[in-house]
Coordinates of C-alpha atoms in Angstrom, one line a residue:
Chain A
M1 CA 0.2 0.0 0.0
T2 CA 0.9 3.4 -0.5
G3 CA 3.5 4.7 2.2
S4 CA 5.3 1.2 2.5
P5 CA 9.0 2.0 2.4
E6 CA 9.3 -1.6 1.0
A7 CA 6.8 -1.0 -1.9
G8 CA 8.9 -0.9 -4.8
S9 CA 7.9 2.0 -7.4
V10 CA 6.7 -0.3 -10.1
S11 CA 4.3 -2.0 -7.9
D12 CA 3.2 1.4 -6.5
A13 CA 2.6 3.0 -9.9
R14 CA 0.6 -0.4 -10.8
L15 CA -1.7 -0.2 -7.5
A16 CA -2.2 3.7 -8.3
S17 CA -3.6 2.3 -11.5
V18 CA -6.0 0.2 -10.4
L19 CA -7.4 2.1 -7.9
D20 CA -7.9 4.9 -10.2
T21 CA -9.0 2.8 -12.6
A22 CA -11.8 1.6 -10.2
V23 CA -15.6 2.7 -10.8
D24 CA -15.8 2.6 -7.1
A25 CA -14.3 5.5 -4.7
I26 CA -11.7 3.4 -3.0
L27 CA -9.4 5.1 0.3
V28 CA -7.5 4.1 2.8
I29 CA -7.3 5.2 5.9
N30 CA -4.7 4.6 9.3
E31 CA -5.7 3.8 12.7
R32 CA -5.7 7.4 13.5
G33 CA -8.5 7.8 10.6
E34 CA -6.1 10.0 8.3
I35 CA -6.7 9.7 4.9
L36 CA -3.7 7.8 2.9
V37 CA -5.0 6.8 -0.5
F38 CA -7.9 8.9 -2.4
N39 CA -8.4 7.6 -5.9
K40 CA -10.1 9.2 -8.7
A41 CA -13.6 8.0 -8.1
C42 CA -13.2 9.5 -4.6
E43 CA -12.5 12.9 -6.2
K44 CA -15.6 12.9 -8.2
L45 CA -18.0 11.2 -5.5
F46 CA -16.7 13.7 -3.0
G47 CA -15.2 16.9 -5.0
Y48 CA -11.9 17.0 -3.3
T49 CA -8.4 16.1 -5.2
P50 CA -6.5 13.7 -3.4
E51 CA -4.1 16.3 -3.2
E52 CA -6.7 18.1 -0.7
A53 CA -7.8 14.9 1.0
I54 CA -4.6 12.7 1.6
G55 CA -3.4 13.4 5.1
Q56 CA -6.7 14.7 6.4
N57 CA -9.1 13.3 8.6
V58 CA -11.8 10.9 6.9
R59 CA -14.0 12.6 8.7
M60 CA -14.1 15.5 6.1
I61 CA -16.4 13.3 3.8
M62 CA -18.6 12.2 6.8
P63 CA -21.9 13.8 7.9
T64 CA -21.5 15.5 11.3
G65 CA -23.0 13.0 13.2
Y66 CA -21.1 10.3 11.9
A67 CA -17.9 12.4 11.9
D68 CA -18.3 12.6 15.7
R69 CA -18.8 9.1 16.3
H70 CA -16.2 8.0 13.8
E71 CA -13.1 8.3 16.0
G72 CA -15.1 6.3 18.7
Y73 CA -16.0 3.3 16.5
I74 CA -12.3 3.0 15.2
D75 CA -11.3 3.0 19.1
N76 CA -14.0 0.5 19.9
F77 CA -12.9 -1.8 17.2
L78 CA -9.3 -1.8 18.1
R79 CA -10.0 -2.4 21.5
T80 CA -12.4 -4.7 21.3
G81 CA -11.8 -6.2 17.5
H82 CA -15.6 -6.4 17.8
R83 CA -16.4 -6.1 13.9
K84 CA -19.6 -4.3 13.3
I85 CA -18.5 -3.0 9.5
I86 CA -15.3 -4.6 8.8
G87 CA -15.7 -7.7 6.0
I88 CA -19.6 -7.0 6.1
G89 CA -20.1 -3.8 4.4
R90 CA -23.6 -1.1 5.1
E91 CA -25.5 1.7 4.1
V92 CA -24.3 4.9 5.6
H93 CA -24.4 8.5 4.7
A94 CA -21.4 10.5 3.1
I95 CA -21.1 14.1 2.4
H96 CA -19.8 16.0 -0.7
R97 CA -17.6 18.9 -0.6
D98 CA -20.8 21.2 -1.4
G99 CA -22.2 20.0 1.7
T100 CA -24.6 17.3 -0.1
E101 CA -25.5 14.6 2.1
F102 CA -26.1 11.1 0.0
P103 CA -26.5 7.7 1.0
V104 CA -23.9 5.3 -0.1
E105 CA -22.7 1.4 0.5
L106 CA -19.5 1.0 2.5
S107 CA -17.4 -2.4 2.7
V108 CA -14.0 -1.8 4.8
G109 CA -11.6 -4.3 4.8
E110 CA -8.6 -4.2 7.4
A111 CA -4.4 -4.5 6.3
F112 CA -1.6 -5.0 8.7
T113 CA 1.1 -2.8 7.1
P114 CA 4.5 -1.9 8.8
D115 CA 3.0 1.1 9.6
G116 CA 0.5 0.0 11.6
R117 CA -2.8 -1.2 10.8
Q118 CA -4.9 0.2 7.9
F119 CA -8.0 0.3 6.7
I120 CA -9.3 0.1 3.1
G121 CA -12.9 1.4 2.2
I122 CA -14.7 1.1 -0.6
I123 CA -17.7 3.2 -1.5
R124 CA -20.6 2.8 -3.8
D125 CA -22.9 6.0 -4.4
L126 CA -26.4 4.6 -3.4
R127 CA -28.0 7.3 -5.0
P128 CA -29.1 6.2 -8.7
R129 CA -30.0 2.8 -6.8
K130 CA -32.1 4.8 -4.6
E131 CA -33.5 6.6 -7.5
Q132 CA -34.7 3.5 -9.3
E133 CA -36.1 2.1 -5.8
R134 CA -37.8 5.5 -5.5
R135 CA -39.4 5.0 -9.1
V136 CA -40.2 0.8 -8.8
N137 CA -42.5 2.2 -5.4
E138 CA -43.9 4.8 -7.1
L139 CA -44.7 2.2 -10.2
Q140 CA -46.3 -0.2 -7.8
A141 CA -48.3 2.2 -5.6
D142 CA -49.8 3.3 -9.0
L143 CA -49.9 -0.6 -9.9
V144 CA -51.8 -1.5 -6.8
H145 CA -54.3 1.5 -7.3
I146 CA -55.1 0.9 -10.5
A147 CA -55.9 -2.6 -9.4
R148 CA -58.3 -1.2 -6.5
V149 CA -60.1 0.8 -9.1
S150 CA -60.1 -2.0 -11.5
A151 CA -61.9 -4.4 -8.8
M152 CA -64.5 -1.3 -7.6
D153 CA -64.9 -1.6 -11.5
E154 CA -66.0 -4.8 -11.8
M155 CA -68.1 -4.0 -9.1
G156 CA -69.6 -1.2 -10.1
A157 CA -73.1 -2.5 -11.8
A158 CA -74.0 -4.3 -8.3
L159 CA -72.9 -1.1 -6.6
A160 CA -74.9 1.3 -9.0
H161 CA -78.0 -1.4 -7.9
E162 CA -76.6 -0.8 -4.1
L163 CA -77.1 3.0 -4.7
N164 CA -80.6 2.5 -6.8
Q165 CA -82.5 1.6 -3.6
P166 CA -82.0 4.5 -1.2
L167 CA -82.5 7.0 -3.8
T168 CA -85.9 4.8 -4.9
A169 CA -86.9 4.9 -1.4
I170 CA -85.7 8.6 -1.4
M171 CA -88.4 9.6 -4.1
L172 CA -91.1 7.6 -2.9
Y173 CA -91.0 9.2 0.6
L174 CA -90.6 12.7 -1.0
Q175 CA -93.6 11.7 -3.2
A176 CA -95.5 10.6 -0.1
A177 CA -94.7 13.7 1.7
T178 CA -95.5 16.3 -0.9
R179 CA -98.7 14.8 -1.6
T180 CA -99.5 14.8 2.1
L181 CA -98.6 18.3 2.2
A182 CA -100.8 19.1 -0.8
R183 CA -103.5 17.6 1.5
A184 CA -102.8 19.8 4.3
Q185 CA -102.9 22.9 2.1
E186 CA -106.8 21.7 1.2
N187 CA -107.4 21.9 4.6
Q188 CA -107.3 18.3 5.3
V189 CA -106.6 16.8 8.4
V190 CA -103.0 15.1 8.1
P191 CA -101.3 13.7 10.7
G192 CA -98.0 15.8 12.0
D193 CA -96.3 12.4 13.2
S194 CA -96.3 10.2 10.3
F195 CA -95.3 13.5 7.9
R196 CA -92.1 14.3 9.7
Q197 CA -91.4 10.2 10.1
V198 CA -91.8 10.3 6.1
L199 CA -88.9 12.7 6.3
D200 CA -87.1 11.3 8.5
K201 CA -86.9 8.2 6.6
A202 CA -85.9 9.9 3.4
V203 CA -83.1 11.6 5.3
H204 CA -82.0 8.2 7.0
E205 CA -82.2 6.9 3.2
A206 CA -80.2 9.9 1.8
E207 CA -77.4 9.0 4.7
R208 CA -77.0 5.4 3.3
A209 CA -76.6 6.3 -0.2
G210 CA -74.1 9.1 1.3
N211 CA -72.2 6.2 3.3
I212 CA -72.5 4.0 -0.1
I213 CA -70.6 6.5 -2.0
S214 CA -68.0 7.6 1.0
R215 CA -66.9 4.1 1.3
M216 CA -66.3 3.5 -2.5
R217 CA -64.5 6.8 -2.5
H218 CA -62.5 6.1 -0.1
F219 CA -61.3 3.0 -1.5
V220 CA -60.8 3.8 -5.0
E221 CA -59.0 7.6 -4.2
K222 CA -55.4 8.0 -5.4
R223 CA -53.0 8.9 -2.2
D224 CA -50.1 8.2 -1.3
P225 CA -49.7 5.0 0.8
H226 CA -49.7 6.3 4.4
R227 CA -48.9 3.5 7.2
R228 CA -50.1 3.9 10.6
A229 CA -51.2 2.4 13.6
V230 CA -54.4 0.9 13.4
D231 CA -57.3 -2.3 14.4
L232 CA -56.8 -4.5 12.3
N233 CA -60.5 -5.5 13.3
A234 CA -62.1 -2.8 12.4
V235 CA -60.0 -2.4 9.1
V236 CA -61.3 -5.9 7.8
D237 CA -64.7 -5.4 9.1
E238 CA -64.8 -2.1 6.8
A239 CA -63.3 -4.5 3.7
V240 CA -66.4 -6.8 4.6
E241 CA -68.8 -4.2 4.5
L242 CA -67.4 -2.7 1.5
T243 CA -67.5 -5.9 -0.5
L244 CA -71.0 -7.1 0.9
L245 CA -72.3 -3.4 -0.8
G246 CA -71.8 -5.2 -4.1
Q247 CA -73.4 -8.3 -3.2
R248 CA -77.1 -9.0 -3.6
L249 CA -77.0 -12.5 -2.7
P250 CA -74.3 -12.6 -0.1
P251 CA -73.1 -16.0 1.3
R252 CA -73.4 -16.2 5.0
I253 CA -70.7 -14.5 6.6
E254 CA -68.9 -15.5 10.0
R255 CA -66.9 -13.6 11.8
D256 CA -64.5 -14.6 14.2
Y257 CA -62.2 -11.7 15.2
G258 CA -59.5 -12.1 17.8
E259 CA -59.5 -9.9 20.7
N260 CA -57.5 -7.3 22.2
L261 CA -54.9 -7.8 19.0
P262 CA -52.1 -5.6 19.4
S263 CA -52.8 -2.9 16.5
A264 CA -50.9 -3.1 13.2
V265 CA -49.1 -0.8 11.8
V266 CA -50.1 -0.7 8.1
D267 CA -51.7 1.2 5.0
P268 CA -55.5 0.5 5.8
V269 CA -57.0 0.9 2.5
Q270 CA -54.2 -1.4 1.0
I271 CA -54.9 -3.9 3.8
Q272 CA -58.9 -3.7 2.9
Q273 CA -57.5 -4.0 -0.8
I274 CA -56.4 -7.5 -0.1
V275 CA -59.6 -8.4 2.3
V276 CA -61.9 -7.3 -0.8
N277 CA -59.9 -9.3 -3.3
L278 CA -59.9 -12.7 -0.9
L279 CA -63.8 -11.9 0.3
R280 CA -64.6 -11.5 -3.7
N281 CA -62.8 -14.6 -4.8
A282 CA -64.4 -16.2 -1.8
F283 CA -67.8 -15.0 -2.8
E284 CA -67.3 -16.7 -6.2
A285 CA -66.0 -19.9 -5.1
V286 CA -69.2 -20.4 -2.8
R287 CA -72.1 -19.2 -5.5
D288 CA -74.3 -21.9 -6.4
R289 CA -72.8 -24.2 -3.7
P290 CA -75.1 -25.4 -1.0
G291 CA -75.4 -23.0 2.1
P292 CA -72.4 -21.1 0.7
T293 CA -70.6 -20.0 4.0
V294 CA -67.4 -17.3 4.2
T295 CA -65.7 -17.4 7.4
I296 CA -63.1 -14.4 8.0
R297 CA -61.1 -15.0 11.2
T298 CA -58.3 -12.9 12.8
A299 CA -56.0 -13.9 15.1
R300 CA -52.5 -13.0 16.9
V301 CA -50.0 -16.2 16.0
R302 CA -46.6 -15.4 17.6
D303 CA -45.6 -12.2 16.3
M304 CA -47.6 -12.0 13.2
L305 CA -51.1 -11.1 12.8
T306 CA -53.4 -13.0 10.5
V307 CA -56.5 -12.6 8.9
T308 CA -57.9 -15.7 7.4
V309 CA -60.4 -15.9 4.4
S310 CA -62.1 -19.5 4.1
D311 CA -64.9 -20.8 2.4
N312 CA -66.9 -23.5 1.8
G313 CA -66.8 -23.7 -1.9
P314 CA -64.8 -26.7 -4.0
G315 CA -61.4 -25.5 -2.9
L316 CA -58.6 -24.8 -5.8
N317 CA -58.0 -26.9 -8.6
P318 CA -54.3 -28.2 -7.8
G319 CA -53.5 -27.0 -11.6
V320 CA -53.8 -23.6 -11.1
V321 CA -51.6 -23.4 -7.6
P322 CA -48.5 -23.0 -8.6
T323 CA -49.1 -19.7 -10.8
L324 CA -52.1 -18.6 -8.4
F325 CA -49.9 -15.7 -7.3
K326 CA -48.5 -14.8 -10.9
A327 CA -50.1 -11.5 -12.5
F328 CA -52.2 -11.9 -15.3
S329 CA -52.8 -15.9 -14.6
T330 CA -56.2 -16.1 -14.0
S331 CA -59.0 -18.7 -14.2
K332 CA -61.6 -16.3 -14.2
R333 CA -63.7 -15.3 -17.2
T334 CA -63.8 -11.5 -16.0
G335 CA -60.8 -9.3 -14.2
M336 CA -57.0 -9.2 -15.0
G337 CA -55.8 -12.0 -12.7
L338 CA -53.9 -9.0 -10.7
G339 CA -55.7 -9.6 -7.7
L340 CA -53.6 -12.4 -5.7
S341 CA -50.3 -11.2 -7.3
I342 CA -50.7 -7.5 -5.9
S343 CA -52.5 -8.4 -2.9
R344 CA -49.0 -10.7 -2.0
T345 CA -46.8 -7.9 -3.1
I346 CA -48.5 -5.2 -0.8
A347 CA -48.3 -8.2 2.3
Q348 CA -44.8 -8.3 1.1
N349 CA -44.6 -4.8 1.5
H350 CA -45.6 -4.7 4.7
A351 CA -42.8 -7.4 5.9
G352 CA -46.0 -9.8 6.0
D353 CA -47.0 -12.5 3.4
L354 CA -50.1 -14.1 1.5
T355 CA -50.6 -17.6 1.5
V356 CA -53.0 -20.1 0.7
E357 CA -54.6 -23.6 1.4
P358 CA -56.0 -24.9 -1.5
G359 CA -58.0 -27.1 0.2
G360 CA -60.3 -30.2 -2.2
N361 CA -61.9 -33.2 -1.5
G362 CA -64.7 -31.5 0.6
R363 CA -62.4 -28.9 2.1
G364 CA -62.7 -25.3 0.5
A365 CA -59.7 -22.8 -0.3
S366 CA -58.2 -20.6 2.8
F367 CA -56.3 -17.6 2.0
T368 CA -54.0 -16.2 5.2
L369 CA -52.4 -12.9 5.2
H370 CA -49.8 -12.4 7.7
L371 CA -48.8 -9.0 9.2
P372 CA -46.2 -8.3 11.8
V373 CA -47.2 -7.3 15.1
T374 CA -44.6 -4.7 14.8
S375 CA -44.3 -3.5 11.4
A376 CA -42.0 -1.6 9.5
V377 CA -39.9 0.2 11.9
S378 CA -39.6 3.9 10.4
Q379 CA -36.5 5.1 8.3
D380 CA -35.2 7.4 10.8
D381 CA -35.6 4.1 13.7
D382 CA -33.8 2.2 10.9
E383 CA -30.8 4.7 10.7
D384 CA -30.3 4.8 14.5
K385 CA -29.9 1.5 14.9
V386 CA -27.2 1.6 12.1
G387 CA -25.7 4.5 14.1
D388 CA -25.8 2.2 17.1
V389 CA -24.3 -1.2 15.5
A390 CA -21.4 0.6 14.1
A391 CA -20.4 2.8 17.4
G392 CA -19.9 -0.9 18.2
K393 CA -22.5 -1.1 21.3
A394 CA -19.9 -4.1 22.0
G395 CA -20.5 -3.9 26.0
A396 CA -24.4 -5.7 24.4
Chain B
M1 CA -106.1 4.7 -7.1
G2 CA -107.4 6.2 -3.7
I3 CA -108.0 9.7 -5.0
L4 CA -108.2 9.3 -8.8
G5 CA -109.8 6.2 -8.8
A6 CA -110.5 2.5 -7.2
S7 CA -108.7 1.7 -4.3
V8 CA -106.7 -1.8 -4.4
T9 CA -104.4 -4.0 -2.7
V10 CA -100.9 -3.4 -3.4
H11 CA -98.2 -6.6 -2.3
I12 CA -94.8 -5.3 -2.1
L13 CA -91.9 -8.3 -2.6
E14 CA -89.2 -6.6 -2.0
D15 CA -86.5 -7.2 0.5
D16 CA -84.4 -4.1 0.6
P17 CA -86.4 -2.3 4.3
G18 CA -85.7 1.4 2.4
V19 CA -87.4 0.6 -0.5
S20 CA -89.9 -1.9 0.9
D21 CA -91.5 0.6 3.3
S22 CA -91.4 3.7 1.2
L23 CA -93.5 2.2 -1.7
Q24 CA -95.8 1.1 1.2
T25 CA -96.0 4.6 2.5
Y26 CA -96.2 6.1 -0.9
M27 CA -99.4 3.3 -2.1
K28 CA -101.1 4.2 1.3
G29 CA -100.7 8.2 0.9
L30 CA -102.4 7.3 -2.4
G31 CA -105.1 5.4 -0.5
H32 CA -104.1 2.0 -1.3
E33 CA -104.0 -1.3 0.6
A34 CA -100.3 -1.9 0.6
V35 CA -98.6 -5.2 2.4
V36 CA -94.8 -5.5 2.5
Y37 CA -93.3 -9.3 2.0
R38 CA -89.6 -9.8 2.8
D39 CA -89.7 -12.9 0.4
A40 CA -91.7 -15.0 -2.2
E41 CA -91.8 -17.4 0.2
S42 CA -93.9 -15.6 3.0
F43 CA -96.1 -14.1 -0.2
F44 CA -97.0 -17.7 -1.1
G45 CA -97.7 -18.5 2.4
R46 CA -100.9 -15.9 2.1
E47 CA -103.9 -16.7 0.2
P48 CA -103.8 -16.0 -3.7
P49 CA -104.1 -12.6 -5.0
A50 CA -107.4 -11.5 -5.9
A51 CA -107.4 -10.3 -9.8
S52 CA -107.9 -6.7 -9.1
D53 CA -104.8 -6.8 -6.8
T54 CA -101.7 -5.1 -7.7
I55 CA -98.3 -7.1 -7.1
I56 CA -94.7 -5.1 -7.1
V57 CA -92.3 -7.5 -7.0
D58 CA -88.2 -7.1 -7.0
L59 CA -86.7 -9.6 -9.6
F60 CA -83.5 -9.9 -7.5
L61 CA -85.2 -11.9 -4.1
P62 CA -83.6 -14.0 -1.7
G63 CA -84.4 -17.4 -2.2
I64 CA -87.2 -18.1 -4.7
G65 CA -86.7 -15.4 -7.3
G66 CA -89.3 -12.5 -8.8
A67 CA -88.8 -14.4 -12.1
K68 CA -90.7 -17.7 -10.7
V69 CA -93.4 -15.4 -8.8
I70 CA -94.2 -13.7 -12.1
G71 CA -94.5 -17.1 -14.0
W72 CA -96.8 -18.3 -11.3
L73 CA -98.6 -15.2 -11.4
M74 CA -99.4 -15.3 -14.7
G75 CA -100.4 -18.7 -14.6
L76 CA -103.1 -18.2 -13.0
K77 CA -106.6 -18.4 -13.8
N78 CA -107.7 -14.2 -13.4
P79 CA -103.8 -12.8 -13.4
P80 CA -103.4 -9.7 -11.1
R81 CA -101.5 -6.4 -12.0
V82 CA -97.9 -7.4 -12.3
I83 CA -95.2 -4.7 -11.9
A84 CA -91.4 -6.1 -11.8
I85 CA -89.1 -3.6 -10.6
S86 CA -85.2 -4.1 -10.7
G87 CA -82.3 -1.9 -10.2
Q88 CA -80.0 -4.5 -12.1
A89 CA -78.7 -4.0 -15.3
Q90 CA -80.9 -4.4 -18.5
S91 CA -78.8 -7.8 -19.6
V92 CA -79.4 -9.1 -15.8
I93 CA -83.3 -8.2 -16.4
D94 CA -83.7 -9.8 -19.8
R95 CA -81.8 -13.0 -18.7
Q96 CA -83.8 -13.2 -15.4
L97 CA -87.0 -12.9 -17.2
S98 CA -86.2 -15.0 -20.4
G99 CA -88.9 -17.7 -20.5
V100 CA -91.6 -15.7 -18.3
A101 CA -94.2 -14.7 -20.8
G102 CA -97.5 -12.8 -20.0
N103 CA -98.9 -9.5 -19.6
F104 CA -96.3 -7.3 -17.2
D105 CA -94.5 -4.2 -16.8
I106 CA -90.8 -3.7 -15.7
L107 CA -89.8 -0.8 -14.0
R108 CA -86.2 0.2 -13.0
K109 CA -84.9 1.7 -10.4
P110 CA -84.7 4.4 -9.4
L111 CA -88.4 4.3 -9.6
S112 CA -90.3 6.9 -11.0
P113 CA -93.3 7.6 -8.2
H114 CA -95.7 9.2 -10.8
T115 CA -95.0 6.2 -13.6
I116 CA -95.7 3.6 -10.3
A117 CA -98.9 5.5 -9.5
Q118 CA -100.4 5.4 -12.5
M119 CA -99.5 2.0 -13.2
V120 CA -101.1 0.8 -9.9

């Protein structure tokens, strides 16, 4: 390595050439954190020339928080030999000369030289990857939304019918009220109480129509995914009600909700999307079956919350099971075959999963949504944790 | 009709409580007798309607469907006036009523109170 008196000039030149050819930023520091090697990619990434950087403390390319702790990390490692980053590599933040902070992937190796121990850092800019991830997330959110709208579209005719009921009732009540009013104006005796009752009923029906609209709107409106702590049973129940809206002749619904479940940190609309999808599939499976029944069960199983939707239909055809969660592979006449694929994606984005017991031989299918009890730690918490680990809370 | 003509007995077969109650209220307001049945089974449990009665039947009833009820009514010696009501798509209505012959009307929801008043 640079600075080694034994290193011949030829191999020095070769090494320098290798370092400068590398796409990744590579730097070498000593035990005191002084920069010994700073390659071309480093120059591009951080905005300092090797002349400016070499001899400086490596904290110059670290954000304040890390920089303050970095010496502590090195000391800690030297004292305890506890490896938290060496040979592992992790995501940290770096800072450019112009003050821009950005995410990098840092891998650290150590070398024993006659001049003492040295650390070699290889740094890769994570911004392009982050941007790509952001884009993928955005597209995925769009797709999830489209699937939700598509589900609502498939339910559309039934929902229109559902709205027709209160509208019909409102018109009839109001017409009846108008007639009563007309008679009152002709000085006929009319019962005031029943007049008011009729108007109250009309209001009630209008509220019913409004509730149907707001349920639908809540479900299809495009908004950014938002996770918060929610009562899973309430979220599931709302999804059941939403699905029932579009069902004129629903199967028997058995709700077996676990009591005192811890709250789940989820995007409630996305979770409802999964449940609506599972319920609609179940409803379809039991149509034209004797005593059609769909059971919805919520429970806590160790550190996971589960929502299970089972039906007493014929079970799944073994042929469809392998491709069940693949997009565009549908065994149904209508729909895009996106429901289960997107449902599983949503579940996995929540650090959970969607699994199936296909049933058959007299047993219906059963789908289970698994969600972690303590869902996705927020980004900030995550970074803190990295900091702590890197700081080598070696005592722990 | 009550005010315009003779009072008749209206049998309302409708499972939606809002729709059946408002129909009953409206029909009574017009001076008719109005009886509500939540399903076809309870309608069949009563004595058959008179030829002078009017039956308003929702096509999408739980259990025995509205189309079956209409078919049965049309087969009576002196069939009463029958008005089928439905909030479903036309294609669904056509499918439900295929094979049901006879003289009856179809009204789609939301119902026009004026139209249904004239029909009764």
